[in-house]
Amino acid sequence: MIKQAIRDFIVKRTFAARLRNKGMNTFSNFEILKSIRSSAELKRTEENRPHEVMYFHKVDDPYSHLAIQYIDKLQ
């Protein structure tokens, strides 16, 4: 029953689907993204914080293996 409700929400052209599409289009709007980024950058500079790089390592991931070799060069 829950699976069917989720499937109906995703597939059918209901009011909920139109609302979901509107939300997704707003969320993926490049102008909104730029304004969020600029306000976050302004907040970071006002708080006098440096840029941060968050790194998550996964042992069996080849890209993590490549990234760990160059992580010291980021400093």
N, CA, C and O atoms as a CHARMM CRD file, in Angstrom:
* protein
*
  300
    1    1 MET  N      0.82000  -1.19700   0.00000 PROA 1      0.00000
    2    1 MET  CA     0.00000   0.00000   0.00000 PROA 1      0.00000
    3    1 MET  C      0.86500   1.26200   0.00000 PROA 1      0.00000
    4    1 MET  O      0.59400   2.20200  -0.74700 PROA 1      0.00000
    5    2 ILE  N      1.89200   1.28100   0.82800 PROA 2      0.00000
    6    2 ILE  CA     2.78000   2.44700   0.86400 PROA 2      0.00000
    7    2 ILE  C      3.55400   2.55300  -0.44500 PROA 2      0.00000
    8    2 ILE  O      3.74300   3.64500  -0.98200 PROA 2      0.00000
    9    3 LYS  N      4.00400   1.38800  -0.95700 PROA 3      0.00000
   10    3 LYS  CA     4.71600   1.40400  -2.23600 PROA 3      0.00000
   11    3 LYS  C      3.83900   1.98100  -3.33700 PROA 3      0.00000
   12    3 LYS  O      4.29400   2.77600  -4.15900 PROA 3      0.00000
   13    4 GLN  N      2.57000   1.56900  -3.34400 PROA 4      0.00000
   14    4 GLN  CA     1.64500   2.04800  -4.36400 PROA 4      0.00000
   15    4 GLN  C      1.41700   3.55000  -4.23100 PROA 4      0.00000
   16    4 GLN  O      1.34000   4.25800  -5.23500 PROA 4      0.00000
   17    5 ALA  N      1.30900   4.03700  -3.00200 PROA 5      0.00000
   18    5 ALA  CA     1.10600   5.46900  -2.78600 PROA 5      0.00000
   19    5 ALA  C      2.31100   6.26300  -3.27900 PROA 5      0.00000
   20    5 ALA  O      2.15300   7.31800  -3.89300 PROA 5      0.00000
   21    6 ILE  N      3.50800   5.76100  -3.01400 PROA 6      0.00000
   22    6 ILE  CA     4.72500   6.43300  -3.48600 PROA 6      0.00000
   23    6 ILE  C      4.78400   6.39400  -5.00800 PROA 6      0.00000
   24    6 ILE  O      5.11200   7.39200  -5.64900 PROA 6      0.00000
   25    7 ARG  N      4.46200   5.23300  -5.58500 PROA 7      0.00000
   26    7 ARG  CA     4.46900   5.09800  -7.03900 PROA 7      0.00000
   27    7 ARG  C      3.46600   6.05700  -7.67500 PROA 7      0.00000
   28    7 ARG  O      3.76000   6.69200  -8.68800 PROA 7      0.00000
   29    8 ASP  N      2.28100   6.15800  -7.07600 PROA 8      0.00000
   30    8 ASP  CA     1.27100   7.08500  -7.58500 PROA 8      0.00000
   31    8 ASP  C      1.75500   8.52700  -7.48600 PROA 8      0.00000
   32    8 ASP  O      1.52600   9.33000  -8.39100 PROA 8      0.00000
   33    9 PHE  N      2.42500   8.84900  -6.38300 PROA 9      0.00000
   34    9 PHE  CA     2.92100  10.21000  -6.18800 PROA 9      0.00000
   35    9 PHE  C      3.96400  10.56900  -7.23300 PROA 9      0.00000
   36    9 PHE  O      3.98400  11.69400  -7.73300 PROA 9      0.00000
   37   10 ILE  N      4.82900   9.61900  -7.56600 PROA 10     0.00000
   38   10 ILE  CA     5.91500   9.88900  -8.50400 PROA 10     0.00000
   39   10 ILE  C      5.43100   9.88500  -9.95100 PROA 10     0.00000
   40   10 ILE  O      5.86900  10.71800 -10.74500 PROA 10     0.00000
   41   11 VAL  N      4.54500   8.97400 -10.30600 PROA 11     0.00000
   42   11 VAL  CA     4.20100   8.74900 -11.70200 PROA 11     0.00000
   43   11 VAL  C      3.00600   9.56700 -12.17700 PROA 11     0.00000
   44   11 VAL  O      3.07600  10.20200 -13.22900 PROA 11     0.00000
   45   12 LYS  N      1.93800   9.56300 -11.43900 PROA 12     0.00000
   46   12 LYS  CA     0.68700  10.13200 -11.94100 PROA 12     0.00000
   47   12 LYS  C      0.72100  11.65300 -11.97900 PROA 12     0.00000
   48   12 LYS  O      1.41800  12.29800 -11.19500 PROA 12     0.00000
   49   13 ARG  N     -0.04600  12.20800 -12.90700 PROA 13     0.00000
   50   13 ARG  CA    -0.13400  13.65700 -13.07000 PROA 13     0.00000
   51   13 ARG  C     -1.23600  14.19400 -12.16200 PROA 13     0.00000
   52   13 ARG  O     -2.27300  14.65700 -12.63900 PROA 13     0.00000
   53   14 THR  N     -1.01300  14.13200 -10.89100 PROA 14     0.00000
   54   14 THR  CA    -1.98000  14.61600  -9.91300 PROA 14     0.00000
   55   14 THR  C     -1.58100  16.01600  -9.47700 PROA 14     0.00000
   56   14 THR  O     -0.56600  16.55800  -9.91400 PROA 14     0.00000
   57   15 PHE  N     -2.40000  16.58700  -8.60700 PROA 15     0.00000
   58   15 PHE  CA    -2.05300  17.88500  -8.03700 PROA 15     0.00000
   59   15 PHE  C     -0.73000  17.79500  -7.28900 PROA 15     0.00000
   60   15 PHE  O      0.09500  18.70600  -7.35500 PROA 15     0.00000
   61   16 ALA  N     -0.53500  16.68200  -6.57100 PROA 16     0.00000
   62   16 ALA  CA     0.71800  16.49200  -5.83900 PROA 16     0.00000
   63   16 ALA  C      1.90300  16.43800  -6.79900 PROA 16     0.00000
   64   16 ALA  O      2.98100  16.94200  -6.48400 PROA 16     0.00000
   65   17 ALA  N      1.70900  15.83200  -7.96300 PROA 17     0.00000
   66   17 ALA  CA     2.79300  15.75800  -8.94600 PROA 17     0.00000
   67   17 ALA  C      3.13300  17.14000  -9.47400 PROA 17     0.00000
   68   17 ALA  O      4.30600  17.47200  -9.64300 PROA 17     0.00000
   69   18 ARG  N      2.11200  17.94800  -9.73500 PROA 18     0.00000
   70   18 ARG  CA     2.36900  19.31800 -10.19800 PROA 18     0.00000
   71   18 ARG  C      3.09100  20.12500  -9.12500 PROA 18     0.00000
   72   18 ARG  O      3.99900  20.90200  -9.42100 PROA 18     0.00000
   73   19 LEU  N      2.67900  19.93300  -7.88700 PROA 19     0.00000
   74   19 LEU  CA     3.32400  20.62300  -6.77200 PROA 19     0.00000
   75   19 LEU  C      4.77100  20.15900  -6.62000 PROA 19     0.00000
   76   19 LEU  O      5.66800  20.97000  -6.39300 PROA 19     0.00000
   77   20 ARG  N      4.99200  18.84700  -6.74800 PROA 20     0.00000
   78   20 ARG  CA     6.34300  18.29900  -6.66200 PROA 20     0.00000
   79   20 ARG  C      7.21700  18.86300  -7.77500 PROA 20     0.00000
   80   20 ARG  O      8.35900  19.25100  -7.53000 PROA 20     0.00000
   81   21 ASN  N      6.69000  18.91000  -8.99700 PROA 21     0.00000
   82   21 ASN  CA     7.45900  19.43900 -10.12500 PROA 21     0.00000
   83   21 ASN  C      7.80600  20.90800  -9.92500 PROA 21     0.00000
   84   21 ASN  O      8.92000  21.33200 -10.23300 PROA 21     0.00000
   85   22 LYS  N      6.86500  21.68000  -9.41400 PROA 22     0.00000
   86   22 LYS  CA     7.12600  23.09800  -9.13900 PROA 22     0.00000
   87   22 LYS  C      8.23600  23.23600  -8.10200 PROA 22     0.00000
   88   22 LYS  O      9.13400  24.06600  -8.24900 PROA 22     0.00000
   89   23 GLY  N      8.16900  22.41800  -7.05200 PROA 23     0.00000
   90   23 GLY  CA     9.21000  22.44800  -6.02800 PROA 23     0.00000
   91   23 GLY  C     10.56800  22.05700  -6.57000 PROA 23     0.00000
   92   23 GLY  O     11.57400  22.68000  -6.23100 PROA 23     0.00000
   93   24 MET  N     10.61000  21.03700  -7.40500 PROA 24     0.00000
   94   24 MET  CA    11.88000  20.59400  -7.98000 PROA 24     0.00000
   95   24 MET  C     12.44700  21.63900  -8.93500 PROA 24     0.00000
   96   24 MET  O     13.65900  21.85600  -8.96300 PROA 24     0.00000
   97   25 ASN  N     11.59000  22.28600  -9.71400 PROA 25     0.00000
   98   25 ASN  CA    12.06800  23.33600 -10.61500 PROA 25     0.00000
   99   25 ASN  C     12.60400  24.52800  -9.83600 PROA 25     0.00000
  100   25 ASN  O     13.61000  25.12300 -10.22200 PROA 25     0.00000
  101   26 THR  N     11.94300  24.87700  -8.74900 PROA 26     0.00000
  102   26 THR  CA    12.43200  25.96300  -7.90500 PROA 26     0.00000
  103   26 THR  C     13.75700  25.58000  -7.26600 PROA 26     0.00000
  104   26 THR  O     14.68800  26.38500  -7.21500 PROA 26     0.00000
  105   27 PHE  N     13.83600  24.34800  -6.77900 PROA 27     0.00000
  106   27 PHE  CA    15.04700  23.86300  -6.12800 PROA 27     0.00000
  107   27 PHE  C     16.23300  23.84400  -7.08400 PROA 27     0.00000
  108   27 PHE  O     17.36500  24.09000  -6.66800 PROA 27     0.00000
  109   28 SER  N     15.98500  23.55400  -8.36100 PROA 28     0.00000
  110   28 SER  CA    17.08000  23.44600  -9.32200 PROA 28     0.00000
  111   28 SER  C     17.32500  24.73800 -10.10200 PROA 28     0.00000
  112   28 SER  O     18.09200  24.73700 -11.06400 PROA 28     0.00000
  113   29 ASN  N     16.69900  25.81400  -9.71100 PROA 29     0.00000
  114   29 ASN  CA    16.86300  27.09500 -10.39400 PROA 29     0.00000
  115   29 ASN  C     18.26800  27.64100 -10.13200 PROA 29     0.00000
  116   29 ASN  O     18.68600  27.75700  -8.98000 PROA 29     0.00000
  117   30 PHE  N     18.99400  27.97600 -11.20100 PROA 30     0.00000
  118   30 PHE  CA    20.37800  28.43200 -11.06100 PROA 30     0.00000
  119   30 PHE  C     20.46900  29.78400 -10.35700 PROA 30     0.00000
  120   30 PHE  O     21.41100  30.02100  -9.60200 PROA 30     0.00000
  121   31 GLU  N     19.51500  30.66300 -10.59100 PROA 31     0.00000
  122   31 GLU  CA    19.53100  31.97900  -9.93600 PROA 31     0.00000
  123   31 GLU  C     19.36500  31.83500  -8.42300 PROA 31     0.00000
  124   31 GLU  O     20.02500  32.53200  -7.65200 PROA 31     0.00000
  125   32 ILE  N     18.49000  30.93800  -8.00500 PROA 32     0.00000
  126   32 ILE  CA    18.30600  30.69400  -6.57200 PROA 32     0.00000
  127   32 ILE  C     19.57400  30.09100  -5.98700 PROA 32     0.00000
  128   32 ILE  O     19.98700  30.46100  -4.88800 PROA 32     0.00000
  129   33 LEU  N     20.19200  29.16800  -6.71100 PROA 33     0.00000
  130   33 LEU  CA    21.44600  28.56900  -6.26000 PROA 33     0.00000
  131   33 LEU  C     22.52200  29.63400  -6.07600 PROA 33     0.00000
  132   33 LEU  O     23.24000  29.62700  -5.07600 PROA 33     0.00000
  133   34 LYS  N     22.63600  30.55200  -7.04200 PROA 34     0.00000
  134   34 LYS  CA    23.63700  31.62000  -6.92700 PROA 34     0.00000
  135   34 LYS  C     23.36900  32.50400  -5.71600 PROA 34     0.00000
  136   34 LYS  O     24.31000  32.89800  -5.02600 PROA 34     0.00000
  137   35 SER  N     22.10800  32.82400  -5.44300 PROA 35     0.00000
  138   35 SER  CA    21.80200  33.67800  -4.29300 PROA 35     0.00000
  139   35 SER  C     22.09800  32.95700  -2.98300 PROA 35     0.00000
  140   35 SER  O     22.57400  33.58100  -2.03400 PROA 35     0.00000
  141   36 ILE  N     21.82600  31.65400  -2.91200 PROA 36     0.00000
  142   36 ILE  CA    22.14500  30.88300  -1.70700 PROA 36     0.00000
  143   36 ILE  C     23.65100  30.84100  -1.49900 PROA 36     0.00000
  144   36 ILE  O     24.13000  31.01800  -0.37900 PROA 36     0.00000
  145   37 ARG  N     24.40100  30.60700  -2.57100 PROA 37     0.00000
  146   37 ARG  CA    25.86100  30.56200  -2.46600 PROA 37     0.00000
  147   37 ARG  C     26.44000  31.90400  -2.03700 PROA 37     0.00000
  148   37 ARG  O     27.33000  31.95400  -1.18800 PROA 37     0.00000
  149   38 SER  N     25.94100  32.98900  -2.61900 PROA 38     0.00000
  150   38 SER  CA    26.49600  34.30100  -2.27600 PROA 38     0.00000
  151   38 SER  C     26.16000  34.67900  -0.83700 PROA 38     0.00000
  152   38 SER  O     26.98400  35.28600  -0.15300 PROA 38     0.00000
  153   39 SER  N     24.96600  34.33100  -0.36900 PROA 39     0.00000
  154   39 SER  CA    24.63700  34.64100   1.02900 PROA 39     0.00000
  155   39 SER  C     25.46100  33.78200   1.98300 PROA 39     0.00000
  156   39 SER  O     25.85500  34.25700   3.04800 PROA 39     0.00000
  157   40 ALA  N     25.73000  32.52600   1.62200 PROA 40     0.00000
  158   40 ALA  CA    26.57700  31.67600   2.45800 PROA 40     0.00000
  159   40 ALA  C     28.01000  32.19700   2.48200 PROA 40     0.00000
  160   40 ALA  O     28.66200  32.17100   3.52600 PROA 40     0.00000
  161   41 GLU  N     28.50200  32.66700   1.34500 PROA 41     0.00000
  162   41 GLU  CA    29.85800  33.22300   1.28600 PROA 41     0.00000
  163   41 GLU  C     29.95300  34.51000   2.09500 PROA 41     0.00000
  164   41 GLU  O     30.94900  34.73900   2.78100 PROA 41     0.00000
  165   42 LEU  N     28.93500  35.34400   2.02100 PROA 42     0.00000
  166   42 LEU  CA    28.90700  36.57200   2.80800 PROA 42     0.00000
  167   42 LEU  C     28.91100  36.25800   4.29700 PROA 42     0.00000
  168   42 LEU  O     29.63000  36.89400   5.06700 PROA 42     0.00000
  169   43 LYS  N     28.11700  35.28800   4.70200 PROA 43     0.00000
  170   43 LYS  CA    28.07000  34.88200   6.11100 PROA 43     0.00000
  171   43 LYS  C     29.42900  34.34800   6.56300 PROA 43     0.00000
  172   43 LYS  O     29.88300  34.65800   7.66400 PROA 43     0.00000
  173   44 ARG  N     30.08500  33.53800   5.70300 PROA 44     0.00000
  174   44 ARG  CA    31.39600  32.98300   6.04200 PROA 44     0.00000
  175   44 ARG  C     32.42300  34.08600   6.23600 PROA 44     0.00000
  176   44 ARG  O     33.20600  34.04100   7.18500 PROA 44     0.00000
  177   45 THR  N     32.43000  35.08000   5.34600 PROA 45     0.00000
  178   45 THR  CA    33.40300  36.16100   5.47000 PROA 45     0.00000
  179   45 THR  C     33.09900  37.05800   6.66800 PROA 45     0.00000
  180   45 THR  O     34.02000  37.56100   7.31100 PROA 45     0.00000
  181   46 GLU  N     31.81400  37.26200   6.97600 PROA 46     0.00000
  182   46 GLU  CA    31.46200  38.06200   8.15500 PROA 46     0.00000
  183   46 GLU  C     31.90100  37.38100   9.44400 PROA 46     0.00000
  184   46 GLU  O     32.26900  38.04600  10.41200 PROA 46     0.00000
  185   47 GLU  N     31.86100  36.04900   9.45200 PROA 47     0.00000
  186   47 GLU  CA    32.29700  35.29000  10.62500 PROA 47     0.00000
  187   47 GLU  C     33.80000  35.05200  10.62600 PROA 47     0.00000
  188   47 GLU  O     34.32900  34.41600  11.53700 PROA 47     0.00000
  189   48 ASN  N     34.48500  35.55700   9.61300 PROA 48     0.00000
  190   48 ASN  CA    35.94300  35.45000   9.48900 PROA 48     0.00000
  191   48 ASN  C     36.40600  33.98700   9.52700 PROA 48     0.00000
  192   48 ASN  O     37.40400  33.65400  10.16600 PROA 48     0.00000
  193   49 ARG  N     35.66400  33.12900   8.83200 PROA 49     0.00000
  194   49 ARG  CA    36.02100  31.71300   8.76200 PROA 49     0.00000
  195   49 ARG  C     36.70200  31.42600   7.42800 PROA 49     0.00000
  196   49 ARG  O     36.34600  32.02500   6.41400 PROA 49     0.00000
  197   50 PRO  N     37.67400  30.52100   7.41600 PROA 50     0.00000
  198   50 PRO  CA    38.30000  30.14800   6.14000 PROA 50     0.00000
  199   50 PRO  C     37.39300  29.19800   5.35800 PROA 50     0.00000
  200   50 PRO  O     36.41700  28.67200   5.89200 PROA 50     0.00000
  201   51 HSD  N     37.73100  28.98900   4.09700 PROA 51     0.00000
  202   51 HSD  CA    37.01400  27.99100   3.30200 PROA 51     0.00000
  203   51 HSD  C     37.27000  26.61500   3.90700 PROA 51     0.00000
  204   51 HSD  O     38.33500  26.37000   4.47400 PROA 51     0.00000
  205   52 GLU  N     36.29900  25.72300   3.78700 PROA 52     0.00000
  206   52 GLU  CA    36.43300  24.37300   4.32500 PROA 52     0.00000
  207   52 GLU  C     36.25400  23.36200   3.20400 PROA 52     0.00000
  208   52 GLU  O     35.45000  23.55400   2.29200 PROA 52     0.00000
  209   53 VAL  N     37.01600  22.29000   3.29100 PROA 53     0.00000
  210   53 VAL  CA    36.83600  21.15900   2.39000 PROA 53     0.00000
  211   53 VAL  C     36.49500  19.96300   3.26000 PROA 53     0.00000
  212   53 VAL  O     37.27800  19.56600   4.12300 PROA 53     0.00000
  213   54 MET  N     35.32600  19.39600   3.03000 PROA 54     0.00000
  214   54 MET  CA    34.92700  18.19800   3.77300 PROA 54     0.00000
  215   54 MET  C     35.28400  16.99300   2.92100 PROA 54     0.00000
  216   54 MET  O     34.91700  16.91900   1.74900 PROA 54     0.00000
  217   55 TYR  N     35.99500  16.05800   3.51000 PROA 55     0.00000
  218   55 TYR  CA    36.46900  14.88900   2.77700 PROA 55     0.00000
  219   55 TYR  C     35.96900  13.62700   3.46400 PROA 55     0.00000
  220   55 TYR  O     36.14600  13.45500   4.67000 PROA 55     0.00000
  221   56 PHE  N     35.35300  12.76000   2.70300 PROA 56     0.00000
  222   56 PHE  CA    34.89000  11.47000   3.20500 PROA 56     0.00000
  223   56 PHE  C     35.63400  10.39000   2.44100 PROA 56     0.00000
  224   56 PHE  O     35.60800  10.35000   1.21100 PROA 56     0.00000
  225   57 HSD  N     36.29000   9.52300   3.17700 PROA 57     0.00000
  226   57 HSD  CA    37.09700   8.47500   2.54900 PROA 57     0.00000
  227   57 HSD  C     36.37100   7.14200   2.62200 PROA 57     0.00000
  228   57 HSD  O     35.87300   6.74400   3.67600 PROA 57     0.00000
  229   58 LYS  N     36.32000   6.46900   1.49900 PROA 58     0.00000
  230   58 LYS  CA    35.76200   5.11800   1.43800 PROA 58     0.00000
  231   58 LYS  C     36.88200   4.20700   0.95900 PROA 58     0.00000
  232   58 LYS  O     37.43800   4.41000  -0.12000 PROA 58     0.00000
  233   59 VAL  N     37.20400   3.21300   1.75600 PROA 59     0.00000
  234   59 VAL  CA    38.38900   2.40000   1.51000 PROA 59     0.00000
  235   59 VAL  C     38.34300   1.69200   0.16300 PROA 59     0.00000
  236   59 VAL  O     39.36800   1.59800  -0.51300 PROA 59     0.00000
  237   60 ASP  N     37.19500   1.19800  -0.23900 PROA 60     0.00000
  238   60 ASP  CA    37.12800   0.43200  -1.48300 PROA 60     0.00000
  239   60 ASP  C     36.80300   1.29000  -2.70800 PROA 60     0.00000
  240   60 ASP  O     36.48300   0.75300  -3.76800 PROA 60     0.00000
  241   61 ASP  N     36.88200   2.60200  -2.57500 PROA 61     0.00000
  242   61 ASP  CA    36.58900   3.50700  -3.68500 PROA 61     0.00000
  243   61 ASP  C     37.89000   3.96600  -4.32900 PROA 61     0.00000
  244   61 ASP  O     38.72200   4.56300  -3.64500 PROA 61     0.00000
  245   62 PRO  N     38.09700   3.71100  -5.62200 PROA 62     0.00000
  246   62 PRO  CA    39.35600   4.12300  -6.26000 PROA 62     0.00000
  247   62 PRO  C     39.54200   5.64100  -6.30400 PROA 62     0.00000
  248   62 PRO  O     40.67500   6.12100  -6.27400 PROA 62     0.00000
  249   63 TYR  N     38.44400   6.40400  -6.37400 PROA 63     0.00000
  250   63 TYR  CA    38.57300   7.86100  -6.37800 PROA 63     0.00000
  251   63 TYR  C     39.04000   8.36900  -5.01500 PROA 63     0.00000
  252   63 TYR  O     39.77800   9.35100  -4.94100 PROA 63     0.00000
  253   64 SER  N     38.61900   7.71200  -3.94400 PROA 64     0.00000
  254   64 SER  CA    39.11700   8.07500  -2.61600 PROA 64     0.00000
  255   64 SER  C     40.61200   7.80800  -2.52300 PROA 64     0.00000
  256   64 SER  O     41.35300   8.58100  -1.91500 PROA 64     0.00000
  257   65 HSD  N     41.04800   6.71700  -3.12700 PROA 65     0.00000
  258   65 HSD  CA    42.47700   6.39800  -3.12900 PROA 65     0.00000
  259   65 HSD  C     43.27300   7.46900  -3.86900 PROA 65     0.00000
  260   65 HSD  O     44.35200   7.86300  -3.42400 PROA 65     0.00000
  261   66 LEU  N     42.74500   7.93700  -4.99000 PROA 66     0.00000
  262   66 LEU  CA    43.42400   9.00500  -5.73000 PROA 66     0.00000
  263   66 LEU  C     43.39400  10.32100  -4.95600 PROA 66     0.00000
  264   66 LEU  O     44.38500  11.05100  -4.93300 PROA 66     0.00000
  265   67 ALA  N     42.27500  10.62100  -4.33100 PROA 67     0.00000
  266   67 ALA  CA    42.13600  11.88800  -3.60700 PROA 67     0.00000
  267   67 ALA  C     43.07500  11.96000  -2.41500 PROA 67     0.00000
  268   67 ALA  O     43.64500  13.01700  -2.14600 PROA 67     0.00000
  269   68 ILE  N     43.24500  10.86600  -1.70200 PROA 68     0.00000
  270   68 ILE  CA    44.08700  10.88200  -0.50400 PROA 68     0.00000
  271   68 ILE  C     45.54500  11.16600  -0.86100 PROA 68     0.00000
  272   68 ILE  O     46.29900  11.66800  -0.02700 PROA 68     0.00000
  273   69 GLN  N     45.94700  10.85200  -2.08600 PROA 69     0.00000
  274   69 GLN  CA    47.32200  11.11300  -2.50600 PROA 69     0.00000
  275   69 GLN  C     47.59100  12.60600  -2.68600 PROA 69     0.00000
  276   69 GLN  O     48.74200  13.03700  -2.62700 PROA 69     0.00000
  277   70 TYR  N     46.53900  13.39900  -2.90500 PROA 70     0.00000
  278   70 TYR  CA    46.71100  14.82900  -3.17200 PROA 70     0.00000
  279   70 TYR  C     46.13300  15.72000  -2.08400 PROA 70     0.00000
  280   70 TYR  O     46.09700  16.94000  -2.24600 PROA 70     0.00000
  281   71 ILE  N     45.68800  15.14800  -0.99600 PROA 71     0.00000
  282   71 ILE  CA    45.01500  15.94300   0.02700 PROA 71     0.00000
  283   71 ILE  C     45.97100  16.92600   0.71200 PROA 71     0.00000
  284   71 ILE  O     45.54500  17.99700   1.14600 PROA 71     0.00000
  285   72 ASP  N     47.23500  16.58100   0.81100 PROA 72     0.00000
  286   72 ASP  CA    48.20600  17.49900   1.42600 PROA 72     0.00000
  287   72 ASP  C     48.44200  18.73500   0.56900 PROA 72     0.00000
  288   72 ASP  O     48.80900  19.78600   1.09500 PROA 72     0.00000
  289   73 LYS  N     48.24200  18.63100  -0.72800 PROA 73     0.00000
  290   73 LYS  CA    48.46600  19.77000  -1.62100 PROA 73     0.00000
  291   73 LYS  C     47.37800  20.83200  -1.49900 PROA 73     0.00000
  292   73 LYS  O     47.55000  21.94300  -1.99900 PROA 73     0.00000
  293   74 LEU  N     46.26500  20.51500  -0.84800 PROA 74     0.00000
  294   74 LEU  CA    45.17700  21.47600  -0.68700 PROA 74     0.00000
  295   74 LEU  C     45.48000  22.52900   0.37300 PROA 74     0.00000
  296   74 LEU  O     44.86000  23.59300   0.37800 PROA 74     0.00000
  297   75 GLN  N     46.40600  22.25700   1.25500 PROA 75     0.00000
  298   75 GLN  CA    46.67400  23.19400   2.35400 PROA 75     0.00000
  299   75 GLN  C     47.54500  24.34200   1.93100 PROA 75     0.00000
  300   75 GLN  O     47.85800  25.21200   2.74400 PROA 75     0.00000
